[in-house]
Each structure stands twice: as structure tokens, then as C-alpha cells.
Coordinates of C-alpha atoms in Angstrom, one line a residue:
X30 CA -83.4 -19.2 -35.9
X31 CA -85.3 -22.3 -37.1
X32 CA -89.0 -22.7 -36.4
X33 CA -89.5 -24.2 -33.0
X34 CA -92.5 -25.4 -31.1
X35 CA -92.0 -22.8 -28.4
X36 CA -95.5 -23.0 -26.9
X37 CA -94.9 -26.7 -26.1
X38 CA -91.7 -26.1 -24.3
X39 CA -90.8 -24.8 -20.9
X40 CA -87.9 -23.0 -19.2
X41 CA -85.8 -24.6 -16.5
X42 CA -85.7 -22.8 -13.2
X43 CA -82.9 -22.8 -10.7
X44 CA -85.2 -24.7 -8.3
X45 CA -85.2 -27.7 -10.5
X46 CA -88.7 -27.2 -11.9
X47 CA -89.9 -26.1 -15.3
X48 CA -92.1 -23.2 -16.0
X49 CA -94.3 -23.5 -19.1
X50 CA -93.4 -21.1 -21.9
X51 CA -96.9 -19.6 -22.2
X52 CA -99.4 -19.0 -19.4
X53 CA -102.7 -17.2 -18.9
X54 CA -102.4 -13.9 -17.0
X55 CA -105.4 -12.8 -14.9
X56 CA -104.5 -9.3 -13.9
X57 CA -107.4 -6.8 -14.6
X58 CA -109.7 -9.6 -15.6
X59 CA -113.2 -8.7 -14.3
X60 CA -115.0 -10.8 -11.7
X61 CA -117.3 -13.3 -13.3
X62 CA -115.0 -13.7 -16.3
X63 CA -111.9 -15.3 -14.8
X64 CA -113.3 -18.7 -14.1
X65 CA -114.4 -19.3 -17.6
X66 CA -111.1 -17.9 -19.0
X67 CA -109.0 -20.3 -16.9
X68 CA -111.2 -23.2 -17.9
X69 CA -111.0 -22.4 -21.6
X70 CA -107.2 -21.8 -21.4
X71 CA -106.5 -25.1 -19.7
X72 CA -108.8 -27.0 -22.1
X73 CA -107.0 -25.6 -25.2
X74 CA -103.6 -26.4 -23.9
X75 CA -102.3 -23.8 -21.5
X76 CA -100.5 -25.3 -18.5
X77 CA -99.5 -22.1 -16.5
X78 CA -102.1 -20.0 -14.7
X79 CA -100.9 -16.7 -13.1
X80 CA -102.8 -15.0 -10.4
X81 CA -102.2 -12.9 -7.2
X82 CA -103.9 -12.1 -3.9
X83 CA -104.0 -8.4 -5.1
X84 CA -106.1 -9.4 -8.1
X85 CA -109.0 -10.6 -5.9
X86 CA -109.7 -13.5 -8.2
X87 CA -107.9 -16.5 -6.6
X88 CA -111.2 -18.3 -5.8
X89 CA -112.4 -17.9 -9.4
X90 CA -109.0 -19.1 -10.7
X91 CA -109.3 -22.2 -8.5
X92 CA -112.9 -22.8 -9.7
X93 CA -111.7 -22.5 -13.3
X94 CA -109.0 -25.1 -12.7
X95 CA -111.5 -27.5 -11.3
X96 CA -114.0 -26.9 -14.1
X97 CA -111.3 -27.6 -16.7
X98 CA -110.9 -31.2 -15.7
X99 CA -107.2 -31.0 -16.1
X100 CA -105.4 -32.7 -13.3
X101 CA -103.8 -30.3 -10.8
X102 CA -100.4 -32.0 -11.1
X103 CA -100.3 -31.0 -14.8
X104 CA -100.8 -27.3 -14.0
X105 CA -98.2 -24.8 -13.1
X106 CA -99.9 -22.4 -10.7
X107 CA -98.4 -19.0 -9.7
X108 CA -99.8 -16.6 -7.1
X109 CA -98.2 -13.7 -5.2
X110 CA -97.8 -12.2 -1.8
X111 CA -99.8 -9.0 -1.4
X112 CA -97.9 -5.9 -0.2
X113 CA -100.0 -5.7 3.1
X114 CA -98.9 -9.3 4.0
X115 CA -95.1 -9.0 4.0
X116 CA -94.9 -9.5 7.8
X117 CA -97.3 -12.4 7.7
X118 CA -96.0 -14.6 4.8
X119 CA -97.1 -18.0 6.0
X120 CA -100.6 -16.8 6.9
X121 CA -100.9 -15.1 3.5
X122 CA -100.0 -18.3 1.6
X123 CA -102.5 -20.3 3.6
X124 CA -105.2 -17.9 2.7
X125 CA -104.3 -18.1 -1.0
X126 CA -104.3 -21.9 -0.9
X127 CA -107.7 -21.9 0.8
X128 CA -109.1 -19.6 -1.9
X129 CA -107.5 -21.6 -4.7
X130 CA -108.5 -24.9 -3.1
X131 CA -105.2 -26.5 -3.6
X132 CA -102.5 -27.9 -1.3
X133 CA -99.6 -26.1 -3.0
X134 CA -98.6 -23.6 -5.6
X135 CA -95.8 -24.1 -8.0
X136 CA -94.5 -20.6 -7.7
X137 CA -95.0 -18.0 -5.0
X138 CA -93.7 -14.5 -5.6
X139 CA -93.2 -11.3 -3.6
X140 CA -95.5 -9.1 -5.7
X141 CA -93.6 -5.8 -5.0
X142 CA -90.5 -4.9 -3.0
X143 CA -92.8 -2.9 -0.7
X144 CA -94.2 -3.8 2.7
X145 CA -97.4 -1.7 3.0
X146 CA -98.9 -1.0 6.4
X147 CA -102.2 -3.0 6.5
X148 CA -103.8 -0.3 8.6
X149 CA -102.8 2.6 6.3
X150 CA -102.1 1.8 2.7
X151 CA -100.4 5.2 2.2
X152 CA -97.6 4.1 4.6
X153 CA -95.0 1.4 4.8
X154 CA -94.3 -1.0 7.7
X155 CA -91.6 0.6 9.8
X156 CA -88.4 -1.3 10.3
X157 CA -89.3 -3.9 7.7
X158 CA -88.3 -4.5 4.1
X159 CA -88.3 -7.1 1.3
X160 CA -85.0 -8.7 2.5
X161 CA -86.8 -9.7 5.7
X162 CA -89.8 -10.8 3.6
X163 CA -87.5 -13.0 1.5
X164 CA -86.2 -14.7 4.7
X165 CA -89.8 -15.7 5.5
X166 CA -90.4 -16.8 1.9
X167 CA -87.5 -19.2 2.1
X168 CA -89.1 -20.9 5.1
X169 CA -92.0 -21.9 2.9
X170 CA -90.0 -24.4 0.9
X171 CA -89.7 -26.9 3.7
X172 CA -93.6 -26.9 4.1
X173 CA -94.1 -28.4 0.6
X174 CA -96.8 -25.7 0.1
X175 CA -94.7 -24.1 -2.6
X176 CA -92.3 -25.6 -5.1
X177 CA -90.4 -22.5 -6.1
X178 CA -90.2 -19.0 -4.8
X179 CA -89.4 -15.8 -6.6
X180 CA -90.0 -12.1 -6.9
X181 CA -91.9 -9.6 -9.1
X182 CA -91.2 -6.0 -10.1
X183 CA -87.7 -6.2 -8.6
X184 CA -85.0 -4.1 -10.3
X185 CA -81.3 -4.6 -10.3
X186 CA -80.7 -2.6 -7.2
X187 CA -83.3 -4.6 -5.3
X188 CA -81.8 -7.9 -6.4
X189 CA -78.3 -6.8 -5.7
X190 CA -79.2 -5.9 -2.1
X191 CA -81.1 -9.1 -1.6
X192 CA -78.6 -11.5 -3.1
X193 CA -75.7 -10.0 -1.1
X194 CA -77.5 -10.1 2.2
X195 CA -76.3 -12.9 4.5
X196 CA -79.9 -14.1 5.1
X197 CA -80.4 -14.9 1.4
X198 CA -79.9 -18.7 1.0
X199 CA -82.1 -19.2 -2.0
X200 CA -81.8 -17.3 -5.3
X201 CA -85.2 -16.3 -6.6
X202 CA -86.3 -18.7 -9.3
X203 CA -88.2 -16.1 -11.2
X204 CA -88.4 -12.3 -11.5
X205 CA -91.8 -11.5 -13.1
X206 CA -91.6 -8.1 -14.7
X207 CA -93.3 -5.9 -17.3
X208 CA -91.8 -6.8 -20.7
X209 CA -92.9 -5.7 -24.2
X210 CA -91.2 -3.8 -27.0
X211 CA -92.0 -0.4 -25.3
X212 CA -90.6 -1.7 -22.0
X213 CA -87.8 -4.2 -23.0
X214 CA -85.6 -3.7 -19.9
X215 CA -82.5 -5.3 -21.5
X216 CA -80.2 -4.5 -18.5
X217 CA -82.6 -6.0 -16.0
X218 CA -83.2 -9.1 -18.2
X219 CA -79.5 -9.6 -18.6
X220 CA -78.9 -9.3 -14.9
X221 CA -81.6 -11.8 -14.2
X222 CA -80.0 -14.2 -16.6
X223 CA -76.5 -13.7 -15.1
X224 CA -77.8 -14.5 -11.7
X225 CA -79.7 -17.6 -12.8
X226 CA -83.1 -15.9 -12.4
X227 CA -85.7 -16.6 -15.1
X228 CA -87.6 -13.7 -16.5
X229 CA -91.4 -13.9 -16.9
X230 CA -93.0 -11.2 -19.0
X231 CA -96.3 -9.7 -17.7
X232 CA -98.2 -7.2 -19.8
X233 CA -96.3 -8.8 -22.7
X234 CA -99.0 -7.5 -25.1
X235 CA -99.0 -4.0 -23.6
X236 CA -102.2 -4.5 -21.6
X237 CA -105.7 -3.3 -22.3
X238 CA -105.9 -0.8 -25.2
X239 CA -102.2 -1.4 -26.0
X240 CA -100.6 1.2 -28.3
X241 CA -98.5 -1.7 -29.6
X242 CA -101.5 -2.8 -31.6
X243 CA -101.2 0.4 -33.7
X244 CA -97.4 0.3 -34.1
X245 CA -96.5 0.2 -37.8
X246 CA -93.5 -2.0 -37.4
X247 CA -95.6 -4.7 -35.6
X248 CA -98.5 -4.2 -38.1
X249 CA -96.2 -4.7 -41.0
X250 CA -94.6 -7.8 -39.5
X251 CA -98.0 -9.3 -38.6
X252 CA -99.2 -8.8 -42.1
X253 CA -96.0 -10.3 -43.6
X254 CA -96.3 -13.3 -41.3
X255 CA -100.0 -13.8 -41.7
X256 CA -100.3 -13.5 -37.9
X257 CA -101.9 -11.2 -35.4
X258 CA -99.9 -8.5 -33.7
X259 CA -100.5 -10.4 -30.4
X260 CA -99.0 -13.5 -31.9
X261 CA -95.9 -11.6 -33.1
X262 CA -95.5 -10.1 -29.6
X263 CA -95.7 -13.5 -27.9
X264 CA -93.3 -15.0 -30.4
X265 CA -90.9 -12.2 -29.9
X266 CA -90.9 -12.7 -26.1
X267 CA -90.5 -16.5 -26.4
X268 CA -87.5 -16.1 -28.7
X269 CA -86.0 -13.7 -26.2
X270 CA -86.0 -16.6 -23.7
X271 CA -88.8 -15.4 -21.5
X272 CA -92.0 -17.1 -20.4
X273 CA -95.0 -15.0 -21.2
X274 CA -98.4 -14.6 -19.5
X275 CA -100.7 -12.8 -21.9
X276 CA -104.1 -11.8 -20.4
X277 CA -107.4 -12.3 -22.1
X278 CA -110.9 -13.4 -21.2
X279 CA -112.0 -13.8 -24.8
X280 CA -112.0 -17.5 -25.8
X281 CA -110.9 -16.9 -29.3
X282 CA -108.0 -14.6 -28.3
X283 CA -107.0 -17.1 -25.5
X284 CA -106.8 -19.8 -28.2
X285 CA -105.1 -17.5 -30.7
X286 CA -102.4 -16.5 -28.3
X287 CA -101.3 -20.1 -28.2
X288 CA -100.8 -20.4 -31.9
X289 CA -97.1 -19.4 -32.1
X290 CA -95.5 -22.6 -33.4
X291 CA -94.4 -23.6 -36.9
X292 CA -93.1 -20.2 -37.7
X293 CA -90.4 -17.9 -36.4
X294 CA -89.2 -14.3 -36.4
X295 CA -85.9 -13.9 -38.3
X296 CA -82.9 -12.1 -36.7
X297 CA -83.7 -9.1 -38.8
X298 CA -87.4 -9.1 -37.7
X299 CA -86.4 -9.5 -34.0
X300 CA -84.0 -6.6 -34.4
X301 CA -86.7 -4.5 -36.0
X302 CA -88.9 -5.0 -32.9
X303 CA -86.0 -4.4 -30.6
X304 CA -85.5 -1.0 -32.4
X305 CA -89.0 0.3 -31.6
X306 CA -88.1 3.5 -29.8
X307 CA -91.2 4.5 -27.9
X308 CA -91.3 3.7 -24.1
X309 CA -94.2 3.4 -21.7
X310 CA -95.0 1.5 -18.6
X311 CA -98.4 -0.1 -17.9
X312 CA -97.9 -0.7 -14.2
X313 CA -96.4 2.5 -12.8
X314 CA -96.8 1.7 -9.2
X315 CA -99.1 4.7 -8.6
X316 CA -101.0 2.6 -6.1
X317 CA -98.0 2.2 -3.9
X318 CA -97.3 4.5 -0.9
X319 CA -95.9 7.8 -2.2
X320 CA -92.7 7.4 -0.2
X321 CA -91.9 4.2 -2.0
X322 CA -92.2 5.3 -5.6
X323 CA -88.6 6.4 -6.0
X324 CA -87.5 3.3 -4.2
X325 CA -89.2 1.0 -6.6
X326 CA -88.3 2.5 -9.9
X327 CA -84.6 3.3 -10.1
X328 CA -84.5 3.4 -13.9
X329 CA -81.8 0.7 -13.9
X330 CA -83.6 -1.6 -16.3
X331 CA -82.3 -0.1 -19.5

């Protein structure tokens, strides 16, 4: 593959919009750090910011956007529907918009295929599931408060059921899932592609304290390329055809994660990363109602 300016490109969505190749993830970023991270990211060239109601930082993200001076229309902004709000989709979006201080988001995702009981987080809402939630999500498109809608943490079985339901009139534009060499999910990614659903990789660096930073294959590749392991991981994801949302609050790392142009990973190098055998999952859903765990992770991604 010839060297390509991947960080400058975007991926076309089935909604007609384009999602930037690289964005800033904000999951697990501590309060008081997110605003500056977003400001730094936008000023150094990022144009996608990813947040969620569950992260508790939408207000800080909005403040960072305003502090950056980058016009809102140049920014692709993603947020997500919290599990406790599945039966109140429109109200949830309005609250997110208020916190972000914007009139619209570019992408609104169902965060998990799980409608948690707001009064008891160990239980699910009876007689309600994500198919009904998606029907409510579809209604948002006519309000102009969202440009595209999608899902997150959906497996093949979830998507099969959703797409074959008569209420599904809009195919999700994006499925945002955990993707890295220790969680490559090839079957799920292939399914997304087959259905015209774009894959966005969260925890693409393996998250905080990632064991990937000690992986010998990645260390050797990084040394050979004169790059960091993080840059190799981001480049790998981009060459796979995914958008990526690496998380950092460190200004130098935020800037460094964007430096993935002018070089490439060869087919052999890509295959070497693909062949890394270890598996782990950063986001195991342990916070979900116990009854849902086996209904979220079917093991159908690989």
C-alpha cells in the first residue's frame, strides 16, 4: 500500500456524511482535563470529538470546542444515548445538546443494546429493548438535531435482529466498537462492512496501561518505523478502513497521535499485527445489569 495522508481523510457514511479518520476519544478522561484536551486536539487539527452522556463530560467537551475557536460546522461531534434513557430518547438528546451547548450533533449512537431501569441499575426495563429504541432514534433525523444515527457495542446477532425488524427503516451509519490487535473482531467488522455500516474503533490503543505497549511485535515495528507504538496502532486501524478515536489528555500525545501520514505499514507488517494471538477486552460490560451480560457478548465477533 502506498503512503497515504490518512489523517486528512474521512470515511463516507451511508447517511451521506463523512466521518473524519481520526478523532479524540474522551472516555475515562478525568474531570478538569477534558476541556483542555478537546481545545488542544481541535487546534492541532482533529475534527472529530467523541463523547457520551455516560462519560459525564459533555459540558466540558462543549467548553473545549468553544475555547478552540474552531467553527462548529467544521467539527464532527459524536455523543451517545445512555442506557437509562432508552425509553426517553428525544429528552436525552435535548439534555446532551444543552450540556454541549450546540444545536445538533453529527452522530448520535445507542451506547449499548441495553435499556437499564433508571430506578434500579441492576435491572432492565421490562417489555423494552434496543429495537424499540432504534425506532425512537429514527425519529430524531427529521428534527435536524442529529445528522446521522448509529449504534455502539452491537454484535452481529444484535444487528441481524435490528435490521430484519419491520420497524427498521434506517440502517445504522456507524457501529462504534472496541477494536485493537488484541480485539480485532474480524467477523463483526466484515458484517458491518457488508451491511454498509462504518466501523469506528474505540480503545484503539488498548486503553490506559495497555499491554499492547509491551507487545514485542509492536515494539519491533515501532522501532523499525521510527514511530511510537501508538502511532503504529493508529496507522494499522486506519489502513483497516476504520475511523479511530484514541483517548489522551496529554497535549504531546494528542499531537503525536495525529502524526500518521507520509509512511505506511506494508502488507507483511499489517499481517504481523493481525497475527498477534493474545486477546483481551477493555470494556467488558461488568457495569451492565447481570441479566444482560450474556445477551450483550455472544462471542460472534471473531
